[in-house]
mmCIF file with all atom_site columns, C-alpha atoms in Angstrom:
data_model
loop_
_atom_site.group_PDB
_atom_site.id
_atom_site.type_symbol
_atom_site.label_atom_id
_atom_site.label_alt_id
_atom_site.label_comp_id
_atom_site.label_asym_id
_atom_site.label_entity_id
_atom_site.label_seq_id
_atom_site.pdbx_PDB_ins_code
_atom_site.Cartn_x
_atom_site.Cartn_y
_atom_site.Cartn_z
_atom_site.occupancy
_atom_site.B_iso_or_equiv
_atom_site.pdbx_formal_charge
_atom_site.auth_seq_id
_atom_site.auth_comp_id
_atom_site.auth_asym_id
_atom_site.auth_atom_id
_atom_site.pdbx_PDB_model_num
ATOM 1  C CA . MET U 1 1  ? -4.370  5.678  -2.218  1.00 44.00 ? 1  MET U CA 1
ATOM 2  C CA . THR U 1 2  ? -2.766  4.076  0.763   1.00 46.00 ? 2  THR U CA 1
ATOM 3  C CA . GLU U 1 3  ? 0.072   1.694  0.285   1.00 47.00 ? 3  GLU U CA 1
ATOM 4  C CA . SER U 1 4  ? 0.316   -2.015 0.631   1.00 49.00 ? 4  SER U CA 1
ATOM 5  C CA . ASN U 1 5  ? 2.304   -4.786 0.271   1.00 50.00 ? 5  ASN U CA 1
ATOM 6  C CA . SER U 1 6  ? 2.502   -6.134 -2.874  1.00 53.00 ? 6  SER U CA 1
ATOM 7  C CA . ASN U 1 7  ? 1.680   -9.573 -1.749  1.00 58.00 ? 7  ASN U CA 1
ATOM 8  C CA . GLU U 1 8  ? -1.806  -8.638 0.105   1.00 68.00 ? 8  GLU U CA 1
ATOM 9  C CA . LYS U 1 9  ? -4.957  -9.266 -2.228  1.00 80.00 ? 9  LYS U CA 1
ATOM 10 C CA . ALA U 1 10 ? -7.535  -6.692 -2.375  1.00 86.00 ? 10 ALA U CA 1
ATOM 11 C CA . VAL U 1 11 ? -10.792 -6.531 -4.065  1.00 92.00 ? 11 VAL U CA 1
ATOM 12 C CA . ALA U 1 12 ? -11.512 -3.651 -6.182  1.00 93.00 ? 12 ALA U CA 1
ATOM 13 C CA . ARG U 1 13 ? -14.801 -1.648 -6.411  1.00 91.00 ? 13 ARG U CA 1
ATOM 14 C CA . VAL U 1 14 ? -14.835 0.557  -9.631  1.00 92.00 ? 14 VAL U CA 1
ATOM 15 C CA . TRP U 1 15 ? -17.807 3.417  -9.844  1.00 91.00 ? 15 TRP U CA 1
ATOM 16 C CA . SER U 1 16 ? -17.897 5.850  -12.709 1.00 94.00 ? 16 SER U CA 1
ATOM 17 C CA . GLY U 1 17 ? -19.685 9.007  -13.739 1.00 95.00 ? 17 GLY U CA 1
ATOM 18 C CA . ARG U 1 18 ? -20.256 11.962 -16.022 1.00 97.00 ? 18 ARG U CA 1
ATOM 19 C CA . VAL U 1 19 ? -20.705 15.561 -15.644 1.00 98.00 ? 19 VAL U CA 1
ATOM 20 C CA . PRO U 1 20 ? -20.592 18.524 -17.797 1.00 98.00 ? 20 PRO U CA 1
ATOM 21 C CA . ASP U 1 21 ? -16.645 19.936 -17.781 1.00 98.00 ? 21 ASP U CA 1
ATOM 22 C CA . HIS U 1 22 ? -18.005 23.002 -15.871 1.00 98.00 ? 22 HIS U CA 1
ATOM 23 C CA . HIS U 1 23 ? -18.685 20.668 -13.031 1.00 97.00 ? 23 HIS U CA 1
ATOM 24 C CA . ALA U 1 24 ? -15.317 18.757 -13.047 1.00 97.00 ? 24 ALA U CA 1
ATOM 25 C CA . GLN U 1 25 ? -13.595 20.606 -10.155 1.00 96.00 ? 25 GLN U CA 1
ATOM 26 C CA . GLY U 1 26 ? -16.433 20.408 -8.069  1.00 96.00 ? 26 GLY U CA 1
ATOM 27 C CA . ILE U 1 27 ? -17.604 16.746 -8.589  1.00 95.00 ? 27 ILE U CA 1
ATOM 28 C CA . HIS U 1 28 ? -14.002 15.817 -7.529  1.00 95.00 ? 28 HIS U CA 1
ATOM 29 C CA . ARG U 1 29 ? -14.425 17.722 -4.441  1.00 96.00 ? 29 ARG U CA 1
ATOM 30 C CA . HIS U 1 30 ? -17.521 16.234 -3.671  1.00 95.00 ? 30 HIS U CA 1
ATOM 31 C CA . LEU U 1 31 ? -16.513 12.626 -4.359  1.00 94.00 ? 31 LEU U CA 1
ATOM 32 C CA . LEU U 1 32 ? -13.589 12.756 -2.044  1.00 95.00 ? 32 LEU U CA 1
ATOM 33 C CA . ASP U 1 33 ? -16.046 14.284 0.555   1.00 95.00 ? 33 ASP U CA 1
ATOM 34 C CA . THR U 1 34 ? -18.397 11.790 0.084   1.00 92.00 ? 34 THR U CA 1
ATOM 35 C CA . GLY U 1 35 ? -17.825 8.416  -1.541  1.00 90.00 ? 35 GLY U CA 1
ATOM 36 C CA . VAL U 1 36 ? -13.937 8.413  -0.165  1.00 94.00 ? 36 VAL U CA 1
ATOM 37 C CA . ALA U 1 37 ? -14.970 9.836  3.238   1.00 94.00 ? 37 ALA U CA 1
ATOM 38 C CA . GLY U 1 38 ? -17.739 7.189  3.929   1.00 90.00 ? 38 GLY U CA 1
ATOM 39 C CA . ALA U 1 39 ? -15.526 4.030  2.395   1.00 93.00 ? 39 ALA U CA 1
ATOM 40 C CA . LYS U 1 40 ? -12.564 5.352  4.641   1.00 95.00 ? 40 LYS U CA 1
ATOM 41 C CA . ALA U 1 41 ? -14.866 5.197  7.601   1.00 94.00 ? 41 ALA U CA 1
ATOM 42 C CA . LEU U 1 42 ? -15.335 1.472  7.183   1.00 93.00 ? 42 LEU U CA 1
ATOM 43 C CA . PRO U 1 43 ? -13.559 -1.596 8.360   1.00 95.00 ? 43 PRO U CA 1
ATOM 44 C CA . GLY U 1 44 ? -11.549 -3.515 5.464   1.00 95.00 ? 44 GLY U CA 1
ATOM 45 C CA . TYR U 1 45 ? -11.160 -0.003 3.459   1.00 96.00 ? 45 TYR U CA 1
ATOM 46 C CA . GLN U 1 46 ? -7.384  -0.268 1.880   1.00 96.00 ? 46 GLN U CA 1
ATOM 47 C CA . GLY U 1 47 ? -7.642  3.052  -0.028  1.00 96.00 ? 47 GLY U CA 1
ATOM 48 C CA . ALA U 1 48 ? -9.033  4.768  -3.185  1.00 96.00 ? 48 ALA U CA 1
ATOM 49 C CA . PHE U 1 49 ? -8.049  7.030  -6.106  1.00 93.00 ? 49 PHE U CA 1
ATOM 50 C CA . VAL U 1 50 ? -10.018 9.155  -8.287  1.00 95.00 ? 50 VAL U CA 1
ATOM 51 C CA . THR U 1 51 ? -9.281  9.452  -12.243 1.00 96.00 ? 51 THR U CA 1
ATOM 52 C CA . GLN U 1 52 ? -10.942 11.839 -14.700 1.00 96.00 ? 52 GLN U CA 1
ATOM 53 C CA . ILE U 1 53 ? -11.001 12.297 -18.698 1.00 98.00 ? 53 ILE U CA 1
ATOM 54 C CA . ALA U 1 54 ? -12.525 15.245 -20.450 1.00 97.00 ? 54 ALA U CA 1
ATOM 55 C CA . GLU U 1 55 ? -13.673 14.752 -23.931 1.00 97.00 ? 55 GLU U CA 1
ATOM 56 C CA . ASN U 1 56 ? -16.594 16.545 -25.864 1.00 97.00 ? 56 ASN U CA 1
ATOM 57 C CA . GLY U 1 57 ? -17.651 18.926 -22.892 1.00 98.00 ? 57 GLY U CA 1
ATOM 58 C CA . LEU U 1 58 ? -18.125 15.790 -20.337 1.00 98.00 ? 58 LEU U CA 1
ATOM 59 C CA . THR U 1 59 ? -15.925 14.922 -17.952 1.00 98.00 ? 59 THR U CA 1
ATOM 60 C CA . THR U 1 60 ? -15.854 11.331 -16.938 1.00 98.00 ? 60 THR U CA 1
ATOM 61 C CA . PHE U 1 61 ? -14.881 10.422 -13.231 1.00 96.00 ? 61 PHE U CA 1
ATOM 62 C CA . MET U 1 62 ? -13.814 6.998  -12.112 1.00 96.00 ? 62 MET U CA 1
ATOM 63 C CA . LEU U 1 63 ? -13.467 6.078  -8.324  1.00 94.00 ? 63 LEU U CA 1
ATOM 64 C CA . THR U 1 64 ? -11.858 3.010  -7.320  1.00 95.00 ? 64 THR U CA 1
ATOM 65 C CA . THR U 1 65 ? -12.266 1.729  -4.054  1.00 94.00 ? 65 THR U CA 1
ATOM 66 C CA . PHE U 1 66 ? -9.853  -0.952 -2.561  1.00 95.00 ? 66 PHE U CA 1
ATOM 67 C CA . TRP U 1 67 ? -10.955 -3.463 0.486   1.00 94.00 ? 67 TRP U CA 1
ATOM 68 C CA . GLU U 1 68 ? -9.741  -6.259 2.114   1.00 95.00 ? 68 GLU U CA 1
ATOM 69 C CA . GLY U 1 69 ? -12.480 -8.508 0.855   1.00 92.00 ? 69 GLY U CA 1
ATOM 70 C CA . VAL U 1 70 ? -15.752 -9.269 -0.627  1.00 90.00 ? 70 VAL U CA 1
ATOM 71 C CA . ASP U 1 71 ? -17.387 -8.856 2.749   1.00 88.00 ? 71 ASP U CA 1
ATOM 72 C CA . ALA U 1 72 ? -15.564 -5.467 3.499   1.00 90.00 ? 72 ALA U CA 1
ATOM 73 C CA . MET U 1 73 ? -16.546 -4.080 0.114   1.00 88.00 ? 73 MET U CA 1
ATOM 74 C CA . ARG U 1 74 ? -20.138 -5.367 0.510   1.00 86.00 ? 74 ARG U CA 1
ATOM 75 C CA . SER U 1 75 ? -20.267 -2.864 3.801   1.00 82.00 ? 75 SER U CA 1
ATOM 76 C CA . PHE U 1 76 ? -20.073 -0.297 1.878   1.00 82.00 ? 76 PHE U CA 1
ATOM 77 C CA . SER U 1 77 ? -22.278 -1.110 -1.274  1.00 76.00 ? 77 SER U CA 1
ATOM 78 C CA . GLN U 1 78 ? -24.632 -3.903 -0.370  1.00 70.00 ? 78 GLN U CA 1
ATOM 79 C CA . SER U 1 79 ? -25.422 -4.307 -4.153  1.00 66.00 ? 79 SER U CA 1
ATOM 80 C CA . ASP U 1 80 ? -24.006 -3.743 -7.701  1.00 67.00 ? 80 ASP U CA 1
ATOM 81 C CA . GLU U 1 81 ? -26.142 -0.322 -7.637  1.00 69.00 ? 81 GLU U CA 1
ATOM 82 C CA . ALA U 1 82 ? -24.219 2.950  -7.800  1.00 71.00 ? 82 ALA U CA 1
ATOM 83 C CA . VAL U 1 83 ? -24.169 4.307  -4.245  1.00 74.00 ? 83 VAL U CA 1
ATOM 84 C CA . LEU U 1 84 ? -25.276 8.019  -4.527  1.00 80.00 ? 84 LEU U CA 1
ATOM 85 C CA . TYR U 1 85 ? -25.383 10.809 -2.223  1.00 83.00 ? 85 TYR U CA 1
ATOM 86 C CA . PRO U 1 86 ? -27.478 13.947 -1.325  1.00 88.00 ? 86 PRO U CA 1
ATOM 87 C CA . GLY U 1 87 ? -25.998 16.819 -3.431  1.00 91.00 ? 87 GLY U CA 1
ATOM 88 C CA . ASP U 1 88 ? -25.055 14.553 -6.270  1.00 88.00 ? 88 ASP U CA 1
ATOM 89 C CA . ASP U 1 89 ? -27.646 16.198 -8.741  1.00 91.00 ? 89 ASP U CA 1
ATOM 90 C CA . ALA U 1 90 ? -25.978 19.916 -8.290  1.00 94.00 ? 90 ALA U CA 1
ATOM 91 C CA . PHE U 1 91 ? -23.420 18.527 -10.676 1.00 95.00 ? 91 PHE U CA 1
ATOM 92 C CA . GLU U 1 92 ? -25.725 17.268 -13.122 1.00 96.00 ? 92 GLU U CA 1
ATOM 93 C CA . LEU U 1 93 ? -24.354 13.788 -12.608 1.00 92.00 ? 93 LEU U CA 1
ATOM 94 C CA . ARG U 1 94 ? -24.886 11.070 -14.767 1.00 91.00 ? 94 ARG U CA 1
ATOM 95 C CA . PRO U 1 95 ? -23.893 7.484  -12.908 1.00 85.00 ? 95 PRO U CA 1
#
């Protein structure tokens, strides 16, 4: 995540999905190469981080992106729907 002044306001967008544990490493790289890379290319992007929790054979990922405002966030996603990418299916992703 990029650092910012604690007095600055940002809008956070959180997405989560689950994959079988054997796909955890691959989907992590895929999220960075698709979702994070796509967000970085847009005006108003302020940073991102990916967290993961493995439990009962599934790994849950949360991708949080930060934006300078709602309009900037909407340039990434026009709705509350998940932004999905080609190749997601190869990881048995469940958004």
